[in-house]
CSV table of C-alpha atoms in Angstrom, one decimal:
chain,number,residue,atom,x,y,z
I,319,UNK,CA,-36.9,87.7,33.9
I,320,UNK,CA,-37.9,85.5,36.7
I,321,UNK,CA,-38.6,87.7,39.8
I,322,UNK,CA,-38.0,85.0,42.3
I,323,UNK,CA,-34.3,84.4,41.6
I,324,UNK,CA,-33.5,86.8,38.8
I,325,UNK,CA,-32.7,84.0,36.4
I,326,UNK,CA,-33.1,84.7,32.7
I,327,UNK,CA,-36.2,82.4,32.2
I,328,UNK,CA,-39.5,84.1,31.7
I,329,UNK,CA,-41.7,81.3,32.9
I,330,UNK,CA,-40.6,78.0,34.4
I,331,UNK,CA,-41.7,75.8,37.2
I,332,UNK,CA,-40.4,77.2,40.4
I,333,UNK,CA,-40.5,74.0,42.4
I,334,UNK,CA,-36.8,74.4,43.2
I,335,UNK,CA,-36.9,77.9,44.6
I,336,UNK,CA,-37.1,76.8,48.2
I,337,UNK,CA,-33.4,76.0,48.2
I,338,UNK,CA,-32.2,79.3,46.7
I,339,UNK,CA,-31.7,81.4,49.9
I,340,UNK,CA,-30.2,78.5,51.8
I,341,UNK,CA,-27.8,77.4,49.2
I,342,UNK,CA,-27.1,80.2,46.8
I,343,UNK,CA,-23.3,80.9,46.8
I,344,UNK,CA,-20.5,82.3,44.8
I,345,UNK,CA,-17.9,80.2,43.0
I,346,UNK,CA,-14.7,81.8,41.8
I,347,UNK,CA,-13.7,80.8,38.3
I,348,UNK,CA,-11.2,83.3,37.0
I,349,UNK,CA,-10.7,81.4,33.7
I,350,UNK,CA,-10.1,82.6,30.3
I,351,UNK,CA,-12.9,81.6,27.9
I,352,UNK,CA,-10.3,80.9,25.2
I,353,UNK,CA,-8.0,78.9,27.6
I,354,UNK,CA,-8.8,75.6,25.9
I,355,UNK,CA,-7.9,77.0,22.5
I,356,UNK,CA,-4.9,78.8,23.8
I,357,UNK,CA,-3.5,75.7,25.4
I,358,UNK,CA,-3.7,73.9,22.0
I,359,UNK,CA,-2.2,76.9,20.3
I,360,UNK,CA,0.7,76.9,22.8
I,361,UNK,CA,1.3,73.2,22.2
I,362,UNK,CA,1.3,73.8,18.4
I,363,UNK,CA,3.7,76.8,18.8
I,364,UNK,CA,6.1,74.7,20.9
I,365,UNK,CA,6.2,71.9,18.3
I,366,UNK,CA,6.7,74.4,15.5
I,367,UNK,CA,9.5,76.1,17.3
I,368,UNK,CA,11.2,72.8,18.1
I,369,UNK,CA,11.2,71.9,14.4
I,370,UNK,CA,12.2,75.4,13.3
I,371,UNK,CA,9.0,75.8,11.3
I,372,UNK,CA,7.7,79.3,10.5
I,373,UNK,CA,3.9,79.2,10.7
I,374,UNK,CA,1.8,82.1,9.3
I,375,UNK,CA,-1.9,82.4,9.7
I,376,UNK,CA,-3.3,84.0,6.5
I,377,UNK,CA,-6.6,85.9,7.0
I,378,UNK,CA,-8.8,88.0,4.8
I,379,UNK,CA,-12.3,88.2,3.5
I,380,UNK,CA,-13.3,85.6,0.9
I,381,UNK,CA,-11.9,86.1,-2.6
I,382,UNK,CA,-9.1,88.5,-1.7
I,383,UNK,CA,-6.5,86.2,-3.3
I,384,UNK,CA,-5.0,84.1,-0.5
I,385,UNK,CA,-4.9,80.9,-2.5
I,386,UNK,CA,-3.5,82.6,-5.6
I,387,UNK,CA,-0.8,84.3,-3.6
I,388,UNK,CA,0.0,80.9,-2.0
I,389,UNK,CA,0.0,79.1,-5.3
I,390,UNK,CA,2.6,81.6,-6.7
I,391,UNK,CA,4.6,81.4,-3.5
I,392,UNK,CA,4.7,77.6,-3.5
I,393,UNK,CA,5.5,77.4,-7.2
I,394,UNK,CA,8.6,79.5,-6.7
I,395,UNK,CA,10.0,76.5,-4.7
I,396,UNK,CA,12.1,78.9,-2.7
I,397,UNK,CA,11.0,77.4,0.6
I,398,UNK,CA,10.2,74.0,1.9
I,399,UNK,CA,6.5,74.6,2.5
I,400,UNK,CA,3.2,73.0,3.4
I,401,UNK,CA,-0.3,74.3,3.7
I,402,UNK,CA,-3.3,73.9,5.9
I,403,UNK,CA,-6.4,75.1,4.1
I,404,UNK,CA,-9.5,76.2,5.9
I,405,UNK,CA,-12.9,76.5,4.2
I,406,UNK,CA,-16.5,75.8,5.2
I,407,UNK,CA,-16.6,73.1,2.5
I,408,UNK,CA,-14.9,71.5,-0.5
I,409,UNK,CA,-11.2,70.7,-0.9
I,410,UNK,CA,-10.9,72.8,-4.1
I,411,UNK,CA,-8.2,75.0,-2.6
I,412,UNK,CA,-6.0,72.2,-1.2
I,413,UNK,CA,-6.2,70.4,-4.5
I,414,UNK,CA,-5.2,73.5,-6.3
I,415,UNK,CA,-2.2,74.0,-4.0
I,416,UNK,CA,-1.1,70.3,-4.2
I,417,UNK,CA,-0.7,70.9,-7.9
I,418,UNK,CA,2.3,73.0,-7.0
I,419,UNK,CA,3.9,69.9,-5.5
I,420,UNK,CA,3.6,71.1,-1.9
I,421,UNK,CA,1.7,69.0,0.7
I,422,UNK,CA,-1.7,70.5,1.6
I,423,UNK,CA,-4.3,69.4,4.1
I,424,UNK,CA,-7.9,70.7,3.9
I,425,UNK,CA,-9.9,71.4,7.0
I,426,UNK,CA,-13.7,71.8,6.4
I,427,UNK,CA,-15.2,73.8,9.3
I,428,UNK,CA,-18.8,73.0,8.3
I,429,UNK,CA,-20.9,75.7,10.0
I,430,UNK,CA,-17.8,77.1,11.7
I,431,UNK,CA,-16.5,80.5,10.8
I,432,UNK,CA,-12.9,80.1,11.8
I,433,UNK,CA,-10.1,77.6,12.3
I,434,UNK,CA,-9.2,76.7,15.9
I,435,UNK,CA,-6.0,75.5,17.4
I,436,UNK,CA,-7.3,72.0,18.0
I,437,UNK,CA,-8.2,71.5,14.3
I,438,UNK,CA,-4.8,72.9,13.3
I,439,UNK,CA,-3.0,70.5,15.7
I,440,UNK,CA,-4.6,67.5,13.9
I,441,UNK,CA,-3.8,68.9,10.5
I,442,UNK,CA,-0.2,69.5,11.5
I,443,UNK,CA,0.0,65.8,12.6
I,444,UNK,CA,-1.5,64.8,9.2
I,445,UNK,CA,1.3,66.7,7.5
I,446,UNK,CA,3.9,64.8,9.5
I,447,UNK,CA,5.0,67.9,11.5
I,448,UNK,CA,6.9,66.7,14.5
I,449,UNK,CA,8.1,63.6,12.8
I,450,UNK,CA,10.6,65.3,10.5
I,451,UNK,CA,8.3,66.6,7.8
I,452,UNK,CA,8.8,70.3,7.1
I,453,UNK,CA,11.6,70.8,9.6
I,454,UNK,CA,13.1,74.3,8.9
I,455,UNK,CA,10.3,75.1,6.5
I,456,UNK,CA,7.2,77.3,6.3
I,457,UNK,CA,3.7,76.3,7.2
I,458,UNK,CA,1.0,78.5,5.6
I,459,UNK,CA,-2.3,78.3,7.4
I,460,UNK,CA,-5.0,79.7,5.1
I,461,UNK,CA,-7.9,80.6,7.4
I,462,UNK,CA,-11.6,80.7,6.5
I,463,UNK,CA,-12.4,83.8,4.5
I,464,UNK,CA,-13.7,86.1,7.2
I,465,UNK,CA,-12.4,89.4,8.5
I,466,UNK,CA,-14.0,89.0,11.9
I,467,UNK,CA,-13.9,85.7,13.8
I,468,UNK,CA,-10.4,84.3,12.9
I,469,UNK,CA,-8.9,87.4,14.7
I,470,UNK,CA,-9.8,85.9,18.1
I,471,UNK,CA,-8.3,82.5,17.7
I,472,UNK,CA,-4.6,81.9,18.2
I,473,UNK,CA,-3.5,78.8,16.2
I,474,UNK,CA,0.1,78.7,17.4
I,475,UNK,CA,1.3,80.8,14.4
I,476,UNK,CA,4.3,83.1,14.6
I,477,UNK,CA,2.2,85.9,13.0
I,478,UNK,CA,-1.1,86.7,11.3
I,479,UNK,CA,-0.8,88.1,7.8
I,480,UNK,CA,-3.9,89.9,6.6
I,481,UNK,CA,-4.7,90.3,2.9
I,482,UNK,CA,-6.8,93.1,1.5
I,483,UNK,CA,-7.6,93.3,-2.3
I,484,UNK,CA,-8.0,96.7,-4.0
I,485,UNK,CA,-11.5,95.7,-5.1
I,486,UNK,CA,-12.6,95.6,-1.5
I,487,UNK,CA,-12.1,99.3,-0.6
I,488,UNK,CA,-9.6,101.1,1.4
I,489,UNK,CA,-11.7,101.5,4.5
I,490,UNK,CA,-11.5,97.8,5.6
I,491,UNK,CA,-8.9,98.4,8.3
I,492,UNK,CA,-11.3,100.9,10.0
I,493,UNK,CA,-14.3,98.6,9.5
I,494,UNK,CA,-12.6,95.4,10.8
I,495,UNK,CA,-10.1,96.8,13.3
I,496,UNK,CA,-9.7,93.6,15.3
I,497,UNK,CA,-8.1,91.8,12.4
I,498,UNK,CA,-5.8,94.6,11.4
I,499,UNK,CA,-4.8,95.0,15.0
I,500,UNK,CA,-3.9,91.3,15.3
I,501,UNK,CA,-1.9,91.2,12.1
I,502,UNK,CA,1.9,91.7,11.8
I,503,UNK,CA,1.8,92.2,8.0
I,504,UNK,CA,-0.8,93.5,5.6
I,505,UNK,CA,-0.6,92.5,1.9
I,506,UNK,CA,-2.6,94.7,-0.5
I,507,UNK,CA,-3.4,92.3,-3.4
I,508,UNK,CA,-4.6,92.6,-7.0
I,509,UNK,CA,-2.6,95.9,-7.5
I,510,UNK,CA,-2.9,95.3,-11.3
I,511,UNK,CA,-6.5,96.3,-11.0
I,512,UNK,CA,-5.7,99.7,-9.5
I,513,UNK,CA,-6.4,101.6,-12.7
I,514,UNK,CA,-9.9,100.2,-12.8
I,515,UNK,CA,-11.1,100.7,-9.3
I,516,UNK,CA,-11.5,103.5,-6.8
I,517,UNK,CA,-9.0,102.6,-4.2
I,518,UNK,CA,-6.9,105.2,-2.4
I,519,UNK,CA,-3.7,103.4,-1.4
I,520,UNK,CA,-2.3,106.1,0.8
I,521,UNK,CA,-5.6,106.4,2.7
I,522,UNK,CA,-5.7,102.5,3.1
I,523,UNK,CA,-2.1,102.5,4.5
I,524,UNK,CA,-3.0,105.4,6.8
I,525,UNK,CA,-6.1,103.6,8.1
I,526,UNK,CA,-4.1,100.5,8.8
I,527,UNK,CA,-1.3,102.4,10.6
I,528,UNK,CA,-4.0,104.2,12.6
I,529,UNK,CA,-5.4,100.9,13.9
I,530,UNK,CA,-2.0,99.2,14.2
I,531,UNK,CA,1.1,101.5,14.1
I,532,UNK,CA,3.5,98.6,13.9
I,533,UNK,CA,1.9,96.8,10.9
I,534,UNK,CA,4.2,96.2,7.9
I,535,UNK,CA,2.8,96.1,4.4
I,536,UNK,CA,3.4,95.1,0.8
I,537,UNK,CA,1.5,95.9,-2.4
I,538,UNK,CA,1.3,92.7,-4.5
I,539,UNK,CA,-0.2,91.5,-7.8
I,540,UNK,CA,-0.3,87.8,-8.5
I,541,UNK,CA,-1.0,88.6,-12.1
I,542,UNK,CA,1.8,91.0,-12.9
I,543,UNK,CA,4.2,89.7,-10.2
I,544,UNK,CA,4.5,93.2,-8.6
I,545,UNK,CA,5.7,93.0,-5.0
I,546,UNK,CA,6.2,89.2,-5.0
I,547,UNK,CA,10.0,89.5,-4.4
I,548,UNK,CA,9.4,91.8,-1.4
I,549,UNK,CA,7.0,89.2,0.0
I,550,UNK,CA,9.4,86.3,-0.6
I,551,UNK,CA,12.3,88.3,1.0
I,552,UNK,CA,10.0,89.0,4.0
I,553,UNK,CA,9.4,85.3,4.3
I,554,UNK,CA,13.1,84.6,4.2
I,555,UNK,CA,13.8,87.2,7.0
I,556,UNK,CA,10.9,85.8,9.1
I,557,UNK,CA,12.3,82.3,8.8
I,558,UNK,CA,15.5,83.4,10.4
I,559,UNK,CA,14.0,85.3,13.3
I,560,UNK,CA,13.4,83.7,16.6
I,561,UNK,CA,9.9,82.4,16.4
I,562,UNK,CA,8.6,83.4,19.8
I,563,UNK,CA,5.9,85.7,21.0
I,564,UNK,CA,8.1,88.7,20.3
I,565,UNK,CA,7.7,88.0,16.6
I,566,UNK,CA,4.0,87.1,16.8
I,567,UNK,CA,1.8,90.2,16.5
W,471,UNK,CA,-20.5,84.3,14.6
W,472,UNK,CA,-17.8,82.7,16.6
W,473,UNK,CA,-19.7,83.6,19.8
W,474,UNK,CA,-21.3,80.1,19.4
W,475,UNK,CA,-18.0,78.4,20.0
W,476,UNK,CA,-17.1,80.8,22.8
W,477,UNK,CA,-20.4,79.8,24.5
W,478,UNK,CA,-19.5,76.2,24.1
W,479,UNK,CA,-16.1,77.0,25.7
W,480,UNK,CA,-17.9,78.8,28.6
W,481,UNK,CA,-20.1,75.8,29.2
W,482,UNK,CA,-17.2,73.4,29.3
W,483,UNK,CA,-15.5,75.6,31.9
W,484,UNK,CA,-18.8,75.8,33.9
W,485,UNK,CA,-19.4,72.0,33.7
W,486,UNK,CA,-15.8,71.3,34.9
W,487,UNK,CA,-16.3,73.7,37.8
W,488,UNK,CA,-19.5,72.0,38.7
W,489,UNK,CA,-17.8,68.7,39.0
W,490,UNK,CA,-15.2,70.2,41.2
W,491,UNK,CA,-17.5,72.2,43.4
W,492,UNK,CA,-20.6,70.0,43.3
W,493,UNK,CA,-23.2,72.6,42.4
W,494,UNK,CA,-26.4,71.7,40.5
W,495,UNK,CA,-27.5,74.9,38.9
W,496,UNK,CA,-26.0,78.2,37.8
W,497,UNK,CA,-27.9,81.4,38.3
W,498,UNK,CA,-25.4,84.0,37.2
W,499,UNK,CA,-22.3,84.0,35.1
W,500,UNK,CA,-20.1,87.1,35.5
W,501,UNK,CA,-17.9,87.7,32.5
W,502,UNK,CA,-15.1,90.2,32.0
W,503,UNK,CA,-15.2,91.4,28.4
W,504,UNK,CA,-12.5,93.6,26.9
W,505,UNK,CA,-13.1,96.3,24.3
W,506,UNK,CA,-10.5,94.5,22.1
W,507,UNK,CA,-11.6,90.9,22.6
W,508,UNK,CA,-13.4,91.0,19.3
W,509,UNK,CA,-16.6,89.7,20.9
W,510,UNK,CA,-20.0,91.3,21.0
W,511,UNK,CA,-21.9,91.2,24.3
W,512,UNK,CA,-25.2,91.1,22.3
W,513,UNK,CA,-24.3,88.0,20.4
W,514,UNK,CA,-23.0,86.2,23.5
W,515,UNK,CA,-26.3,87.0,25.2
W,516,UNK,CA,-28.1,85.7,22.2
W,517,UNK,CA,-26.1,82.5,21.8
W,518,UNK,CA,-25.6,81.5,25.5
W,519,UNK,CA,-29.2,80.4,26.2
W,520,UNK,CA,-29.4,78.4,23.0
W,521,UNK,CA,-26.1,76.6,23.7
W,522,UNK,CA,-26.9,76.2,27.4
W,523,UNK,CA,-30.3,74.6,26.9
W,524,UNK,CA,-30.4,71.3,28.8
W,525,UNK,CA,-27.3,72.1,30.8
W,526,UNK,CA,-26.9,73.2,34.4
W,527,UNK,CA,-26.6,76.8,33.1
W,528,UNK,CA,-29.7,76.9,31.1
W,529,UNK,CA,-31.4,79.4,33.4
W,530,UNK,CA,-28.3,81.5,34.0
W,531,UNK,CA,-28.1,85.1,33.2
W,532,UNK,CA,-24.9,86.8,32.0
W,533,UNK,CA,-23.4,89.8,33.7
W,534,UNK,CA,-20.6,91.8,32.1
W,535,UNK,CA,-17.7,93.9,33.4
W,536,UNK,CA,-16.2,95.9,30.6
W,537,UNK,CA,-12.5,96.5,30.4
W,538,UNK,CA,-10.3,98.3,27.9
W,539,UNK,CA,-8.1,95.3,27.1
W,540,UNK,CA,-8.6,91.9,25.3
W,541,UNK,CA,-10.0,90.2,28.4
W,542,UNK,CA,-12.5,87.4,27.8
W,543,UNK,CA,-12.9,85.4,30.9
W,544,UNK,CA,-15.4,84.0,33.5
W,545,UNK,CA,-14.8,85.8,36.8
W,546,UNK,CA,-17.3,83.9,39.0
W,547,UNK,CA,-20.7,82.2,39.2
W,548,UNK,CA,-23.7,82.4,41.5
W,549,UNK,CA,-24.8,78.8,41.9
W,550,UNK,CA,-27.0,76.6,44.0
């Protein structure tokens, strides 16, 4: 640390230190570091509410079955739906979901580890949201596979839905508490694999409730179809609820 | 990992403030960081100087006040 002014630099030219004592002063800022993202998120949320669209932000580690669950959900044709897909690269997922007949927009985050509300706002516009497309429907936002960073970024969704597959281990809610605290619903996926893996369901649910006592949950298999009706019914109920911050977790 | 984009956000706030208050360099950035903000102090300290290189905050050090909520904000700055 520089011992003249206490700045972080180890060695740098101190030609400017003459002015420190005379001019050093405090400037109040009092601004949320996420304020820019949060302003975009609020704008997204307002537009979604105006058009009675339920937006859900699906989060999980990579490979927990978000896209497969979405493909099954969209194929049921029970809801008017659209998808915003987030991945570091490729549009494999968006293409896979378009095959169900639902519109899907891919966002590639490049080196980014999460979707932000600004990107999502543009993708919503690409889907025609606000111009009549998807009015009264459901917008699924499939976030980048990552149990850490997406927890911090509000996208304007009504709720975060966290997926956890039985192959990942029951201790994930304790290991990644921020995400399970931010989610309104936890879906335990790949339940058809339970006979082949060491996964203690009761312990998993206990850990999740310990982190977030209000979290709801379903156990689902996109292979056997177990739990899919419960998930679809939940979607139906959520669509009818007032989509305000009271619903958002 | 998302500390990089948080640092970019911090720098945008600082640059905006500099335009308003006409300061030339930032010496200290005081940050309020909540236990549940999902952000690590260590990674912010690692990322900030990298992102701040070439800006008015490139020599700034970060000081933290820890809280028990989700706070993540810039309280104030020491500037010249």
